[in-house]
GROMACS .gro file of C-alpha atoms in nm:
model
  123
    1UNK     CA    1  -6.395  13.642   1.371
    2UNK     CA    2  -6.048  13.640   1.218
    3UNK     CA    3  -5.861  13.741   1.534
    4UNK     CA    4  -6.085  13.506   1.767
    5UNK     CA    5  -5.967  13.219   1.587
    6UNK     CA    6  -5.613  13.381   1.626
    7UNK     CA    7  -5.687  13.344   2.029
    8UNK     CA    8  -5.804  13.027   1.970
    9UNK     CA    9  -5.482  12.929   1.857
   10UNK     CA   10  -5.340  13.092   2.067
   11UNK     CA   11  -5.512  12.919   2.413
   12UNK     CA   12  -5.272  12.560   2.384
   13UNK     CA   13  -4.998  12.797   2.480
   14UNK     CA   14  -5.127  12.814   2.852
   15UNK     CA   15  -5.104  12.426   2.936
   16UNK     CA   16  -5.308  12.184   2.958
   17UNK     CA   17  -5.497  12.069   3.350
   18UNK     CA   18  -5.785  11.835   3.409
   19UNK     CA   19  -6.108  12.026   3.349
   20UNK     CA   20  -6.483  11.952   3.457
   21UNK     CA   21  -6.598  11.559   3.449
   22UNK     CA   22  -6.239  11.429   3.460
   23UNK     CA   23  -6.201  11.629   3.095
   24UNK     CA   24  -5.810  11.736   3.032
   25UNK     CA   25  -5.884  12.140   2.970
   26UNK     CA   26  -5.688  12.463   2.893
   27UNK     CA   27  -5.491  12.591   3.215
   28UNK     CA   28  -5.581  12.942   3.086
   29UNK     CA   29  -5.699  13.198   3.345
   30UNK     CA   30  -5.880  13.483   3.387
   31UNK     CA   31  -5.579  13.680   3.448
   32UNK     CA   32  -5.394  13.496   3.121
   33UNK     CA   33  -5.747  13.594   2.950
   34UNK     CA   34  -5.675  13.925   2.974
   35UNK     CA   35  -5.337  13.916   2.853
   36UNK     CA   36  -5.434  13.666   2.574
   37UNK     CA   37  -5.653  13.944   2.461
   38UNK     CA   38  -5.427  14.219   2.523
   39UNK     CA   39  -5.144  14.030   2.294
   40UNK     CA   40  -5.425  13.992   2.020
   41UNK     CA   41  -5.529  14.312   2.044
   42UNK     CA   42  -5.180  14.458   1.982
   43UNK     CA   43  -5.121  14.218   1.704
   44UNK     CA   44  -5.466  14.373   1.564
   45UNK     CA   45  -5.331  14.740   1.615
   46UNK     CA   46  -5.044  14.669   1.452
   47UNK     CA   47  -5.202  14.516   1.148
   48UNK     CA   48  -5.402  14.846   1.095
   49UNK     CA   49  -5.064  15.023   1.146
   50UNK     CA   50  -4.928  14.797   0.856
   51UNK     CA   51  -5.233  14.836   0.644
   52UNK     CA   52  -5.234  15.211   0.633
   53UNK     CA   53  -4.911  15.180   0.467
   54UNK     CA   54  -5.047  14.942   0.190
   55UNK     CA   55  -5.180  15.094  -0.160
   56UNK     CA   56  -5.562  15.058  -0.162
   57UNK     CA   57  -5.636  14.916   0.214
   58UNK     CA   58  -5.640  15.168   0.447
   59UNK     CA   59  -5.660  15.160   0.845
   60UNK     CA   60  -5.955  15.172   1.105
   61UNK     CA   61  -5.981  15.203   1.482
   62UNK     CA   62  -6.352  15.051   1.428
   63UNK     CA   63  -6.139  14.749   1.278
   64UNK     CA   64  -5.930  14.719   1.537
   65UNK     CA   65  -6.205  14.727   1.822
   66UNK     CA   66  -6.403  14.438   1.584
   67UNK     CA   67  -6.092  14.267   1.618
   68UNK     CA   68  -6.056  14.285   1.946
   69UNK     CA   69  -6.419  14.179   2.071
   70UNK     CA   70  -6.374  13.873   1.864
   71UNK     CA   71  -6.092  13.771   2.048
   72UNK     CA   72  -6.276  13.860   2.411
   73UNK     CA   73  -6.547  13.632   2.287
   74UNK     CA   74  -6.320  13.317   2.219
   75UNK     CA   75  -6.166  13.379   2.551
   76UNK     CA   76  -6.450  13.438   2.733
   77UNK     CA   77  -6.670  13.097   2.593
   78UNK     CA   78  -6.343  12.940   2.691
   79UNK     CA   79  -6.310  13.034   3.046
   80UNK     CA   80  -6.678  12.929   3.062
   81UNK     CA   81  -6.671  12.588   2.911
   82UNK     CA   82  -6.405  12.535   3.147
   83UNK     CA   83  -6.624  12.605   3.428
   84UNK     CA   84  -6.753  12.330   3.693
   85UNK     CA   85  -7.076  12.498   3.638
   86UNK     CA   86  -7.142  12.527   3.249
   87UNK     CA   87  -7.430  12.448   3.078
   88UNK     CA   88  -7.544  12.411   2.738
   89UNK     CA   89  -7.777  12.694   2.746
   90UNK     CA   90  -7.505  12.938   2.928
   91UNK     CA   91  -7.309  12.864   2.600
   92UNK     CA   92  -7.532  12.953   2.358
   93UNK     CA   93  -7.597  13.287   2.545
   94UNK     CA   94  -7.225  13.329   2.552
   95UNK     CA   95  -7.210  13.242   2.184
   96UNK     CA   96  -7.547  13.451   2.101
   97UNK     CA   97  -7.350  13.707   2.244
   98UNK     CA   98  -7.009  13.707   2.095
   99UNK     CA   99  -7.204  13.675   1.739
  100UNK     CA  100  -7.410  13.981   1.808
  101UNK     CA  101  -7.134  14.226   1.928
  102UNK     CA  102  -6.895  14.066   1.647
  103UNK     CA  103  -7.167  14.119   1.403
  104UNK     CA  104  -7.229  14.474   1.562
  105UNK     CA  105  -6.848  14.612   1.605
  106UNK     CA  106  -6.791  14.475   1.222
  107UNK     CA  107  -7.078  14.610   1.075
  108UNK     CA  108  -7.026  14.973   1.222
  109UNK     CA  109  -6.751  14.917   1.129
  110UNK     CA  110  -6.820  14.884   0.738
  111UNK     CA  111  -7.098  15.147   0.799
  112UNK     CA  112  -6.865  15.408   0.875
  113UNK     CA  113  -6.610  15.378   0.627
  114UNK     CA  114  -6.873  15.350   0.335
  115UNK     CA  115  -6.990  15.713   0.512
  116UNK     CA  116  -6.672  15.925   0.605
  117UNK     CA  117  -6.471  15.726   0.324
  118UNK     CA  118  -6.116  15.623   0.355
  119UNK     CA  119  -5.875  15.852   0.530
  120UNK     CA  120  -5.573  15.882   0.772
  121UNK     CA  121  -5.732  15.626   1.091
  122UNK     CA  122  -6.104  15.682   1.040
  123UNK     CA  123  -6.265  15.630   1.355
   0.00000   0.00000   0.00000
């Protein structure tokens, strides 16, 4: 969820255009989706490079892919609320969605570190 709200942030960078209904909206594209993720998902690699060398955390690819689906998420429910075509119940699946692989990706996440225990980059 952490890194999602880090795209968030992170989506004013691309501009600002007039949306759906006359609403001013992100100029953020699926192309600058991709790289919005990409740049959070490096920042998110990096932290796990920078917690492996702190006493008592230690690093996880799990954590980094956790990190990185909750930045698609934001991205993605952005691109679709800024859609001619969105709807109120398209949102909530998009939403129901990005909560359930969040929830997922984190919690296998936690589940496999309690397992193989902390180590060099546990998977």
């Amino acid at each position: 969820g952490v890194f999602g709200i880090l795209a968030l942030l992170l989506v004013p960078l691309f501009g600002r255009t007039t949306g759906p209904h006359g609403l001013r909206w992100t100029r953020l594209t699926p192309t600058g989706g991709v790289w919005l993720v990409a740049f959070v998902a490096i920042y998110g690699f990096t932290d796990e490079v920078h917690q492996s060398t702190v006493e008592g955390r230690d690093a996880s690819l799990l954590d980094f892919l956790s990190d990185t689906v909750g930045a698609f998420f934001v991205v993605a429910v952005t691109l679709y609320l800024g859609r001619e075509d969105a709807k109120t119940s398209g949102l909530l699946r998009w939403l129901a969605a990005g909560a359930a692989a969040s929830a997922a990706s984190a919690g296998l996440a936690t589940w496999y570190s309690a397992r193989a225990g902390s180590g060099p980059w546990p998977f």
